[in-house]
CSV table of C-alpha atoms in Angstrom, one decimal:
chain,number,residue,atom,x,y,z
A,1,SER,CA,104.5,-21.6,119.2
A,2,LEU,CA,104.9,-17.9,120.2
A,3,ASP,CA,106.5,-17.1,116.9
A,4,LEU,CA,103.9,-19.0,114.9
A,5,THR,CA,101.1,-17.1,116.5
A,6,SER,CA,102.9,-13.8,116.4
A,7,ASN,CA,102.7,-13.4,120.2
A,8,THR,CA,106.4,-13.1,121.0
A,9,GLU,CA,106.2,-9.4,122.0
A,10,TYR,CA,103.7,-10.3,124.8
A,11,VAL,CA,106.0,-12.9,126.5
A,12,ARG,CA,109.3,-12.6,128.3
A,13,ILE,CA,111.1,-15.9,128.5
A,14,ILE,CA,113.5,-16.4,131.5
A,15,TYR,CA,115.7,-19.5,131.1
A,16,ASN,CA,116.9,-21.6,134.0
A,17,SER,CA,114.7,-19.8,136.6
A,18,VAL,CA,113.3,-21.5,139.6
A,19,SER,CA,112.3,-18.6,141.8
A,20,ASP,CA,112.7,-14.8,142.2
A,21,ASP,CA,114.2,-15.4,145.7
A,22,HIS,CA,117.8,-16.4,146.2
A,23,VAL,CA,117.8,-19.6,148.3
A,24,THR,CA,119.8,-22.8,148.5
A,25,LEU,CA,117.9,-25.8,147.3
A,26,LEU,CA,118.7,-29.4,148.1
A,27,PRO,CA,117.6,-32.5,146.1
A,28,TYR,CA,115.2,-34.8,147.7
A,29,ASN,CA,113.9,-38.1,146.3
A,30,ALA,CA,111.4,-40.1,148.4
A,31,ASP,CA,111.9,-43.0,146.0
A,32,PRO,CA,115.6,-43.5,145.0
A,33,THR,CA,114.6,-46.0,142.3
A,34,ASN,CA,112.8,-43.1,140.4
A,35,LEU,CA,115.4,-40.5,139.7
A,36,GLY,CA,112.9,-38.5,137.7
A,37,GLY,CA,111.0,-38.0,141.0
A,38,THR,CA,113.7,-35.8,142.5
A,39,ALA,CA,112.3,-32.6,144.0
A,40,MET,CA,114.1,-29.5,145.1
A,41,MET,CA,113.5,-28.3,148.7
A,42,THR,CA,114.8,-25.6,150.9
A,43,LEU,CA,116.6,-26.6,154.1
A,44,GLN,CA,113.6,-25.2,156.1
A,45,GLN,CA,111.2,-27.4,154.1
A,46,MET,CA,113.3,-30.5,154.8
A,47,ASN,CA,113.5,-29.6,158.5
A,48,ASP,CA,109.7,-29.1,158.6
A,49,GLN,CA,109.3,-32.6,157.1
A,50,ASN,CA,112.1,-34.1,159.3
A,51,LEU,CA,114.0,-35.1,156.2
A,52,ILE,CA,117.7,-35.7,156.2
A,53,ALA,CA,119.7,-32.9,154.6
A,54,LEU,CA,123.0,-34.5,155.5
A,55,GLN,CA,123.2,-37.0,152.8
A,56,PRO,CA,125.7,-39.9,152.7
A,57,ASP,CA,128.0,-38.3,150.2
A,58,ILE,CA,128.4,-35.2,152.4
A,59,LEU,CA,129.0,-37.2,155.6
A,60,LEU,CA,131.5,-39.5,153.9
A,61,GLY,CA,133.3,-36.6,152.3
A,62,THR,CA,132.8,-37.7,148.7
A,63,SER,CA,130.7,-34.7,147.6
A,64,GLY,CA,133.4,-32.1,147.5
A,65,LYS,CA,131.9,-30.4,150.5
A,66,PHE,CA,133.5,-30.4,153.9
A,67,ILE,CA,131.6,-29.6,157.1
A,68,PRO,CA,133.9,-29.6,160.2
A,69,TYR,CA,131.2,-29.0,162.8
A,70,ILE,CA,127.6,-30.0,162.6
A,71,PHE,CA,125.3,-28.7,165.3
A,72,MET,CA,121.8,-30.2,165.5
A,73,GLU,CA,118.8,-30.9,167.6
A,74,TRP,CA,119.2,-34.6,168.2
A,75,GLY,CA,116.9,-35.6,171.1
A,76,GLN,CA,113.8,-36.7,169.1
A,77,LEU,CA,115.7,-38.8,166.6
A,78,PRO,CA,116.6,-42.0,168.4
A,79,GLN,CA,113.0,-43.0,169.1
A,80,ASN,CA,111.4,-41.4,166.1
A,81,THR,CA,111.3,-44.4,163.8
A,82,ALA,CA,108.4,-43.0,161.8
A,83,ASN,CA,110.3,-40.0,160.5
A,84,CYS,CA,113.8,-41.4,160.7
A,85,PRO,CA,113.6,-45.1,159.9
A,86,GLU,CA,117.2,-45.4,158.9
A,87,TYR,CA,118.5,-43.8,162.1
A,88,LYS,CA,121.1,-46.5,162.9
A,89,GLU,CA,122.5,-46.5,159.4
A,90,TRP,CA,122.6,-42.7,159.4
A,91,VAL,CA,124.5,-42.6,162.7
A,92,GLU,CA,127.0,-45.1,161.3
A,93,LEU,CA,127.6,-42.7,158.3
A,94,PHE,CA,128.7,-40.0,160.7
A,95,PHE,CA,131.3,-42.4,162.3
A,96,GLN,CA,132.4,-43.7,158.9
A,97,GLY,CA,132.9,-40.1,157.7
A,98,GLY,CA,135.2,-39.4,160.6
A,99,TYR,CA,132.7,-37.6,162.9
A,100,LYS,CA,132.4,-38.0,166.7
A,101,PRO,CA,129.5,-36.8,168.9
A,102,ALA,CA,130.3,-33.8,171.1
A,103,ASP,CA,128.8,-31.6,173.7
A,104,PRO,CA,127.8,-28.4,171.8
A,105,ALA,CA,128.6,-26.2,174.8
A,106,ASN,CA,132.3,-27.1,174.9
A,107,LEU,CA,132.9,-29.6,172.0
A,108,GLN,CA,134.0,-32.3,174.4
A,109,ILE,CA,133.9,-35.6,172.6
A,110,LEU,CA,131.1,-37.9,174.0
A,111,GLY,CA,130.7,-41.6,174.1
A,112,LYS,CA,128.4,-43.4,171.7
A,113,GLU,CA,126.1,-44.2,174.5
A,114,SER,CA,125.2,-40.5,174.9
A,115,LEU,CA,123.4,-40.6,171.5
A,116,ALA,CA,120.3,-42.0,173.2
A,117,SER,CA,120.0,-39.3,175.8
A,118,ILE,CA,121.5,-36.0,174.6
A,119,TRP,CA,119.1,-33.4,173.1
A,120,ASP,CA,121.4,-30.9,171.5
A,121,MET,CA,124.4,-32.4,169.7
A,122,ALA,CA,127.5,-31.4,167.8
A,123,TRP,CA,129.3,-33.7,165.4
A,124,VAL,CA,133.0,-32.9,165.1
A,125,HIS,CA,135.1,-34.1,162.3
A,126,SER,CA,138.4,-35.9,163.1
A,127,SER,CA,140.4,-33.4,161.2
A,128,VAL,CA,139.3,-30.8,163.8
A,129,TYR,CA,139.5,-32.8,167.1
A,130,GLY,CA,142.6,-34.7,166.0
A,131,GLY,CA,141.1,-38.1,166.8
A,132,ASP,CA,142.0,-41.3,165.1
A,133,ASP,CA,139.7,-43.8,163.4
A,134,ASP,CA,140.9,-46.7,165.6
A,135,ASP,CA,139.0,-45.4,168.7
A,136,ASP,CA,137.8,-48.5,170.6
A,137,ASP,CA,135.1,-46.4,172.3
A,138,TYR,CA,133.0,-46.6,169.2
A,139,ASP,CA,132.3,-50.3,168.7
A,140,ASP,CA,130.0,-51.0,165.7
A,141,ASP,CA,127.9,-53.5,167.8
A,142,GLU,CA,127.1,-50.9,170.5
A,143,ASP,CA,123.5,-49.7,170.6
A,144,VAL,CA,123.0,-46.1,169.3
């Protein structure tokens, strides 16, 4: 339409632009059945809304990204069913992906029972701590 109205000289078209700031954006979709509803958010926006940035494909190692240590504020999650309704499933994704909870001060591996009481948490991948996946301390039936 710019060419038809002879207004091309008044417009500068920038292709594939999102912002004039360099930031990392993450896809978020509140309704997974509507792929057209995917929005892009910064990590800060996701944190402000208590959204999960650690998506299943990242935790399970199928995204091509590898995160050996994940440090996070954990304390409000176990009881916050309003903002984290899939808490138990999300915790299981950490374990399935080879992560174990650890004390962030010294990276000492913790028992699964500590998930309900620890405030600051580190998740450490088995390739770093040298653990095995047959650890009996992490029974699937145990409360998280």
